[in-house]
PDB file of C-alpha atoms and ligand atoms in Angstrom:
ATOM      1  CA  MET A   1      29.156  91.829  58.608  1.00 76.00           C
ATOM      2  CA  GLN A   2      27.904  89.379  61.339  1.00 85.00           C
ATOM      3  CA  VAL A   3      30.027  85.677  61.512  1.00 94.00           C
ATOM      4  CA  ALA A   4      27.411  83.420  60.892  1.00 97.00           C
ATOM      5  CA  LEU A   5      25.916  81.782  64.358  1.00 98.00           C
ATOM      6  CA  ARG A   6      24.725  78.513  62.378  1.00 98.00           C
ATOM      7  CA  GLU A   7      24.556  77.149  58.791  1.00 98.00           C
ATOM      8  CA  ILE A   8      21.734  74.915  57.898  1.00 98.00           C
ATOM      9  CA  GLY A   9      22.366  74.016  53.810  1.00 97.00           C
ATOM     10  CA  ASN A  10      22.563  77.574  51.972  1.00 97.00           C
ATOM     11  CA  CYS A  11      20.792  79.137  54.989  1.00 98.00           C
ATOM     12  CA  VAL A  12      23.461  81.436  57.303  1.00 98.00           C
ATOM     13  CA  ILE A  13      21.912  82.560  60.952  1.00 98.00           C
ATOM     14  CA  ARG A  14      23.559  85.514  61.901  1.00 98.00           C
ATOM     15  CA  ARG A  15      23.328  88.674  64.934  1.00 98.00           C
ATOM     16  CA  CYS A  16      20.692  91.201  63.431  1.00 98.00           C
ATOM     17  CA  ASP A  17      22.465  94.404  61.954  1.00 97.00           C
ATOM     18  CA  LEU A  18      20.837  98.081  61.719  1.00 97.00           C
ATOM     19  CA  SER A  19      20.434  97.642  57.827  1.00 97.00           C
ATOM     20  CA  ASP A  20      18.499  94.092  58.074  1.00 98.00           C
ATOM     21  CA  LEU A  21      15.230  95.783  60.457  1.00 98.00           C
ATOM     22  CA  ILE A  22      13.323  96.850  57.064  1.00 98.00           C
ATOM     23  CA  PRO A  23      13.597  93.266  55.286  1.00 98.00           C
ATOM     24  CA  ALA A  24      12.243  92.265  59.052  1.00 98.00           C
ATOM     25  CA  MET A  25       9.733  94.105  58.853  1.00 98.00           C
ATOM     26  CA  GLU A  26       8.675  93.148  55.988  1.00 98.00           C
ATOM     27  CA  ILE A  27       8.982  89.463  56.265  1.00 98.00           C
ATOM     28  CA  ASN A  28       6.805  89.455  59.994  1.00 98.00           C
ATOM     29  CA  LEU A  29       4.088  91.703  57.489  1.00 98.00           C
ATOM     30  CA  LYS A  30       3.989  89.075  55.336  1.00 98.00           C
ATOM     31  CA  THR A  31       3.775  86.395  58.461  1.00 98.00           C
ATOM     32  CA  LEU A  32       2.756  87.442  61.989  1.00 96.00           C
ATOM     33  CA  PRO A  33      -0.742  89.980  62.219  1.00 94.00           C
ATOM     34  CA  GLU A  34       1.282  90.955  65.322  1.00 94.00           C
ATOM     35  CA  HIS A  35       3.767  94.475  63.846  1.00 96.00           C
ATOM     36  CA  TYR A  36       5.689  96.821  65.705  1.00 97.00           C
ATOM     37  CA  SER A  37       6.902  99.942  65.347  1.00 97.00           C
ATOM     38  CA  ASP A  38      10.527 100.493  64.191  1.00 96.00           C
ATOM     39  CA  TYR A  39      11.591 102.059  67.037  1.00 97.00           C
ATOM     40  CA  PHE A  40      10.055  99.010  68.782  1.00 98.00           C
ATOM     41  CA  TYR A  41      12.534  96.922  66.403  1.00 98.00           C
ATOM     42  CA  GLU A  42      15.442  99.560  66.830  1.00 98.00           C
ATOM     43  CA  SER A  43      15.438  99.536  70.645  1.00 98.00           C
ATOM     44  CA  LEU A  44      14.927  95.714  70.794  1.00 98.00           C
ATOM     45  CA  LEU A  45      18.100  95.332  68.497  1.00 98.00           C
ATOM     46  CA  ALA A  46      20.199  98.033  70.599  1.00 98.00           C
ATOM     47  CA  GLU A  47      18.758  96.328  74.583  1.00 98.00           C
ATOM     48  CA  LEU A  48      19.876  92.364  73.145  1.00 98.00           C
ATOM     49  CA  PRO A  49      21.445  91.978  69.890  1.00 98.00           C
ATOM     50  CA  GLU A  50      22.155  88.834  71.131  1.00 98.00           C
ATOM     51  CA  ALA A  51      19.072  87.104  70.697  1.00 98.00           C
ATOM     52  CA  PHE A  52      17.532  89.590  67.190  1.00 98.00           C
ATOM     53  CA  LEU A  53      19.024  86.757  65.233  1.00 98.00           C
ATOM     54  CA  VAL A  54      18.539  86.425  61.540  1.00 98.00           C
ATOM     55  CA  ALA A  55      18.690  83.586  58.763  1.00 98.00           C
ATOM     56  CA  GLU A  56      19.796  84.768  55.415  1.00 98.00           C
ATOM     57  CA  ILE A  57      19.928  82.516  52.316  1.00 98.00           C
ATOM     58  CA  ASP A  58      22.076  84.320  48.995  1.00 97.00           C
ATOM     59  CA  LYS A  59      22.316  87.560  50.716  1.00 95.00           C
ATOM     60  CA  LYS A  60      18.195  87.977  51.269  1.00 98.00           C
ATOM     61  CA  LEU A  61      16.458  87.877  54.458  1.00 98.00           C
ATOM     62  CA  VAL A  62      14.425  84.789  55.026  1.00 98.00           C
ATOM     63  CA  GLY A  63      13.734  84.622  58.904  1.00 98.00           C
ATOM     64  CA  TYR A  64      14.144  85.741  62.178  1.00 98.00           C
ATOM     65  CA  ILE A  65      13.950  85.970  65.897  1.00 98.00           C
ATOM     66  CA  MET A  66      13.404  88.729  68.402  1.00 98.00           C
ATOM     67  CA  CYS A  67      13.533  88.862  72.223  1.00 98.00           C
ATOM     68  CA  LYS A  68      13.645  91.308  75.298  1.00 98.00           C
ATOM     69  CA  ILE A  69      15.417  90.387  78.758  1.00 98.00           C
ATOM     70  CA  GLU A  70      12.513  90.685  81.615  1.00 97.00           C
ATOM     71  CA  TYR A  71      12.069  90.707  85.675  1.00 96.00           C
ATOM     72  CA  GLY A  72       9.389  89.085  87.215  1.00 94.00           C
ATOM     73  CA  PHE A  73       8.696  85.868  88.450  1.00 93.00           C
ATOM     74  CA  SER A  74       9.856  82.500  86.824  1.00 94.00           C
ATOM     75  CA  ASN A  75       7.425  80.235  85.336  1.00 94.00           C
ATOM     76  CA  PHE A  76       9.421  77.514  86.632  1.00 93.00           C
ATOM     77  CA  LYS A  77       7.863  78.441  90.528  1.00 78.00           C
ATOM     78  CA  LYS A  78      11.892  79.559  92.022  1.00 79.00           C
ATOM     79  CA  LEU A  79      11.132  81.957  94.248  1.00 81.00           C
ATOM     80  CA  GLY A  80      12.333  85.502  94.101  1.00 81.00           C
ATOM     81  CA  PHE A  81      11.836  87.425  90.450  1.00 89.00           C
ATOM     82  CA  VAL A  82      14.223  85.875  87.895  1.00 94.00           C
ATOM     83  CA  LYS A  83      15.471  87.054  84.568  1.00 96.00           C
ATOM     84  CA  LYS A  84      13.820  85.943  81.332  1.00 97.00           C
ATOM     85  CA  GLY A  85      13.787  86.143  78.655  1.00 98.00           C
ATOM     86  CA  HIS A  86      10.958  86.085  76.212  1.00 98.00           C
ATOM     87  CA  VAL A  87      10.501  85.325  72.619  1.00 98.00           C
ATOM     88  CA  VAL A  88       8.997  88.667  71.187  1.00 98.00           C
ATOM     89  CA  SER A  89       8.354  87.529  67.765  1.00 98.00           C
ATOM     90  CA  ILE A  90       9.730  84.809  65.487  1.00 98.00           C
ATOM     91  CA  ALA A  91       8.309  83.454  62.174  1.00 98.00           C
ATOM     92  CA  VAL A  92       9.728  82.543  59.189  1.00 98.00           C
ATOM     93  CA  LEU A  93       9.526  83.457  54.736  1.00 98.00           C
ATOM     94  CA  PRO A  94       6.506  80.567  53.520  1.00 98.00           C
ATOM     95  CA  GLU A  95       8.119  79.290  51.046  1.00 98.00           C
ATOM     96  CA  HIS A  96      11.851  78.066  53.476  1.00 98.00           C
ATOM     97  CA  ARG A  97      10.233  76.355  55.863  1.00 98.00           C
ATOM     98  CA  LYS A  98      10.282  72.872  57.279  1.00 97.00           C
ATOM     99  CA  LYS A  99      14.107  73.366  56.451  1.00 97.00           C
ATOM    100  CA  GLY A 100      14.807  73.344  60.234  1.00 98.00           C
ATOM    101  CA  ILE A 101      15.604  77.051  60.122  1.00 98.00           C
ATOM    102  CA  GLY A 102      12.331  77.843  62.995  1.00 98.00           C
ATOM    103  CA  GLU A 103      14.170  75.460  65.606  1.00 98.00           C
ATOM    104  CA  GLY A 104      18.036  77.068  64.398  1.00 98.00           C
ATOM    105  CA  LEU A 105      16.444  80.543  65.389  1.00 98.00           C
ATOM    106  CA  VAL A 106      15.658  79.599  68.638  1.00 98.00           C
ATOM    107  CA  GLN A 107      18.202  77.539  68.821  1.00 98.00           C
ATOM    108  CA  GLU A 108      20.750  80.662  68.207  1.00 98.00           C
ATOM    109  CA  ALA A 109      17.814  82.738  70.636  1.00 98.00           C
ATOM    110  CA  ILE A 110      18.403  80.447  73.251  1.00 98.00           C
ATOM    111  CA  ALA A 111      22.428  81.370  73.060  1.00 98.00           C
ATOM    112  CA  GLY A 112      21.357  84.147  73.173  1.00 98.00           C
ATOM    113  CA  VAL A 113      19.596  85.458  76.506  1.00 98.00           C
ATOM    114  CA  LYS A 114      22.150  82.470  78.016  1.00 98.00           C
ATOM    115  CA  LEU A 115      24.463  85.191  77.596  1.00 97.00           C
ATOM    116  CA  LYS A 116      22.940  87.457  79.061  1.00 97.00           C
ATOM    117  CA  LYS A 117      22.333  83.852  81.463  1.00 97.00           C
ATOM    118  CA  SER A 118      18.740  84.388  81.726  1.00 97.00           C
ATOM    119  CA  ASP A 119      17.413  81.838  84.236  1.00 96.00           C
ATOM    120  CA  GLU A 120      14.999  81.015  81.426  1.00 97.00           C
ATOM    121  CA  LEU A 121      12.687  81.809  77.639  1.00 98.00           C
ATOM    122  CA  TYR A 122       9.344  82.112  77.446  1.00 98.00           C
ATOM    123  CA  LEU A 123       7.318  82.585  74.417  1.00 98.00           C
ATOM    124  CA  GLU A 124       2.868  83.249  73.444  1.00 98.00           C
ATOM    125  CA  VAL A 125       1.906  80.988  71.026  1.00 98.00           C
ATOM    126  CA  ARG A 126      -1.655  81.594  69.279  1.00 97.00           C
ATOM    127  CA  CYS A 127      -3.067  77.909  70.214  1.00 98.00           C
ATOM    128  CA  SER A 128      -3.960  77.130  66.958  1.00 97.00           C
ATOM    129  CA  ASN A 129      -0.513  77.701  65.859  1.00 97.00           C
ATOM    130  CA  ASN A 130       0.368  73.735  65.480  1.00 97.00           C
ATOM    131  CA  GLU A 131       3.171  73.823  64.022  1.00 95.00           C
ATOM    132  CA  ALA A 132       4.890  76.721  66.538  1.00 98.00           C
ATOM    133  CA  VAL A 133       3.836  74.453  69.068  1.00 98.00           C
ATOM    134  CA  ARG A 134       4.776  71.891  68.252  1.00 98.00           C
ATOM    135  CA  LEU A 135       8.979  73.081  67.419  1.00 98.00           C
ATOM    136  CA  TYR A 136       8.612  74.408  70.198  1.00 98.00           C
ATOM    137  CA  GLU A 137       7.718  70.985  72.414  1.00 98.00           C
ATOM    138  CA  LYS A 138      10.841  70.318  70.773  1.00 98.00           C
ATOM    139  CA  ILE A 139      12.467  71.647  71.344  1.00 98.00           C
ATOM    140  CA  GLY A 140      11.745  71.532  74.995  1.00 98.00           C
ATOM    141  CA  PHE A 141       9.467  74.109  76.008  1.00 98.00           C
ATOM    142  CA  VAL A 142       6.539  73.433  78.085  1.00 98.00           C
ATOM    143  CA  THR A 143       3.121  74.991  78.352  1.00 98.00           C
ATOM    144  CA  LYS A 144       2.401  76.568  81.035  1.00 97.00           C
ATOM    145  CA  GLN A 145      -0.333  78.343  80.922  1.00 96.00           C
ATOM    146  CA  ARG A 146      -3.332  79.158  79.223  1.00 98.00           C
ATOM    147  CA  LEU A 147      -4.161  83.008  78.194  1.00 98.00           C
ATOM    148  CA  LYS A 148      -7.926  84.174  77.543  1.00 98.00           C
ATOM    149  CA  ALA A 149      -7.515  85.805  74.341  1.00 97.00           C
ATOM    150  CA  TYR A 150      -4.438  87.018  74.462  1.00 97.00           C
ATOM    151  CA  TYR A 151      -4.307  88.305  70.704  1.00 96.00           C
ATOM    152  CA  ARG A 152      -6.747  91.037  69.536  1.00 92.00           C
ATOM    153  CA  ASP A 153      -8.803  88.989  67.783  1.00 94.00           C
ATOM    154  CA  GLY A 154      -9.488  86.898  70.893  1.00 96.00           C
ATOM    155  CA  GLU A 155      -7.839  83.705  70.629  1.00 97.00           C
ATOM    156  CA  ASP A 156      -5.837  82.347  73.580  1.00 98.00           C
ATOM    157  CA  ALA A 157      -2.585  82.071  74.067  1.00 98.00           C
ATOM    158  CA  TYR A 158      -0.118  79.074  75.510  1.00 98.00           C
ATOM    159  CA  LEU A 159       2.577  81.230  77.610  1.00 98.00           C
ATOM    160  CA  MET A 160       5.638  78.093  76.339  1.00 98.00           C
ATOM    161  CA  ALA A 161       8.825  78.461  78.167  1.00 98.00           C
ATOM    162  CA  ILE A 162      12.437  76.712  79.326  1.00 98.00           C
ATOM    163  CA  GLU A 163      14.044  76.552  81.866  1.00 96.00           C
ATOM    164  CA  PHE A 164      18.679  76.695  82.482  1.00 96.00           C
ATOM    165  CA  ALA A 165      20.659  74.699  83.752  1.00 91.00           C
ATOM    166  CA  TYR A 166      24.245  76.918  83.858  1.00 88.00           C
TER     167      TYR A 166
HETATM  168  C1  LIG B   1       6.326  78.738  62.903  1.00 71.62           C
HETATM  169  C2  LIG B   1       8.072  78.492  62.182  1.00 71.62           C
HETATM  170  C3  LIG B   1       8.764  79.905  62.435  1.00 71.62           C
HETATM  171  C4  LIG B   1       8.338  77.589  62.516  1.00 71.62           C
HETATM  172  O1  LIG B   1       9.265  77.671  61.068  1.00 71.62           O
HETATM  173  P1  LIG B   1       9.949  75.853  60.946  1.00 71.62           P
HETATM  174  O2  LIG B   1      11.239  76.998  60.101  1.00 71.62           O
HETATM  175  O3  LIG B   1       9.514  75.848  59.843  1.00 71.62           O
HETATM  176  O4  LIG B   1      10.936  75.465  61.413  1.00 71.62           O
HETATM  177  P2  LIG B   1      11.128  74.538  61.252  1.00 71.62           P
HETATM  178  O5  LIG B   1      11.508  73.728  60.098  1.00 71.62           O
HETATM  179  O6  LIG B   1      12.543  74.208  62.191  1.00 71.62           O
HETATM  180  O7  LIG B   1      10.358  73.032  61.709  1.00 71.62           O
HETATM  181  C5  LIG B   1       8.800  73.137  62.160  1.00 71.62           C
HETATM  182  C6  LIG B   1       9.097  71.421  61.128  1.00 71.62           C
HETATM  183  O8  LIG B   1       9.605  70.742  59.805  1.00 71.62           O
HETATM  184  C7  LIG B   1      10.240  69.856  60.810  1.00 71.62           C
HETATM  185  N1  LIG B   1      11.702  70.334  59.445  1.00 71.62           N
HETATM  186  C8  LIG B   1      12.541  69.978  59.920  1.00 71.62           C
HETATM  187  N2  LIG B   1      13.738  70.320  59.270  1.00 71.62           N
HETATM  188  C9  LIG B   1      13.186  69.612  58.589  1.00 71.62           C
HETATM  189  C10 LIG B   1      13.961  68.544  56.389  1.00 71.62           C
HETATM  190  N3  LIG B   1      15.198  69.165  56.764  1.00 71.62           N
HETATM  191  N4  LIG B   1      12.919  68.305  55.906  1.00 71.62           N
HETATM  192  C11 LIG B   1      11.701  68.288  56.817  1.00 71.62           C
HETATM  193  N5  LIG B   1      10.952  69.050  57.569  1.00 71.62           N
HETATM  194  C12 LIG B   1      11.774  69.762  58.362  1.00 71.62           C
HETATM  195  C13 LIG B   1      10.455  70.138  61.353  1.00 71.62           C
HETATM  196  O9  LIG B   1      10.330  68.430  62.208  1.00 71.62           O
HETATM  197  C14 LIG B   1       8.684  70.167  61.808  1.00 71.62           C
HETATM  198  O10 LIG B   1       8.379  69.180  62.233  1.00 71.62           O
HETATM  199  P3  LIG B   1       6.881  69.506  62.859  1.00 71.62           P
HETATM  200  O11 LIG B   1       5.939  70.282  62.831  1.00 71.62           O
HETATM  201  O12 LIG B   1       6.499  68.123  62.310  1.00 71.62           O
HETATM  202  O13 LIG B   1       7.442  69.502  63.811  1.00 71.62           O
HETATM  203  C15 LIG B   1       7.458  79.184  61.236  1.00 71.62           C
HETATM  204  O14 LIG B   1       6.462  78.638  61.130  1.00 71.62           O
HETATM  205  C16 LIG B   1       6.538  80.335  60.565  1.00 71.62           C
HETATM  206  O15 LIG B   1       7.242  81.618  60.219  1.00 71.62           O
HETATM  207  N6  LIG B   1       4.817  80.831  60.620  1.00 71.62           N
HETATM  208  C17 LIG B   1       3.960  82.187  61.166  1.00 71.62           C
HETATM  209  C18 LIG B   1       4.655  82.905  61.989  1.00 71.62           C
HETATM  210  C19 LIG B   1       4.689  82.199  63.447  1.00 71.62           C
HETATM  211  O16 LIG B   1       3.533  81.265  63.854  1.00 71.62           O
HETATM  212  N7  LIG B   1       5.483  82.606  64.752  1.00 71.62           N
HETATM  213  C20 LIG B   1       4.763  81.852  65.257  1.00 71.62           C
HETATM  214  C21 LIG B   1       4.620  83.316  66.274  1.00 71.62           C
HETATM  215  S1  LIG B   1       4.695  81.932  68.191  1.00 71.62           S
END
């Protein structure tokens, strides 16, 4: 059993357990067009449990966020390679949105990647996804690039990133 990282009303945010992967995959299938293999979920959990988090209400999963760590060029013009957290996927079930759960998941994922001493956290978001863009801006992410035809259906993405100081 994982400890609560944050409570938002009756919703608990905590690290993901192996037994949460199938419910997290179900939320992904219901809410996003981008899907991943079981193996990919398992490998993200094994590699970065600090930032693979779930939101739970009454023992039922209502949201998740999963991230990975990469090494590469900075989104903030720092020289050399940096350690970057990357939000692979985040979703909250429609009936539980607009209660601060999405923000709680992102804030706790930031804390998780900071435990790994990441210099930044970045993500891609559909340019039409106003709710998500607003949420990330509120948290302090800035739009760094527009990625042409990033998604399979041809839609562009914004690459948004936030930098950390230690
Ligand atoms: C993007 C997503 C994760 C946001 O989740 P969420 O739980 O609704 O996020 P939050 O509740 O923290 O914030 C969303 C809005 O609710 C508002 N809000 C937060 N707490 C609130 C409360 N107690 N009462 C009313 N509104 C509240 C926030 O201010 C924010 O408003 P805004 O859109 O005007 O900025 C969710 O919309 C989702 O799962 N979308 C589908 C999947 C997706 O697009 N994922 C992102 C891919 S990059």
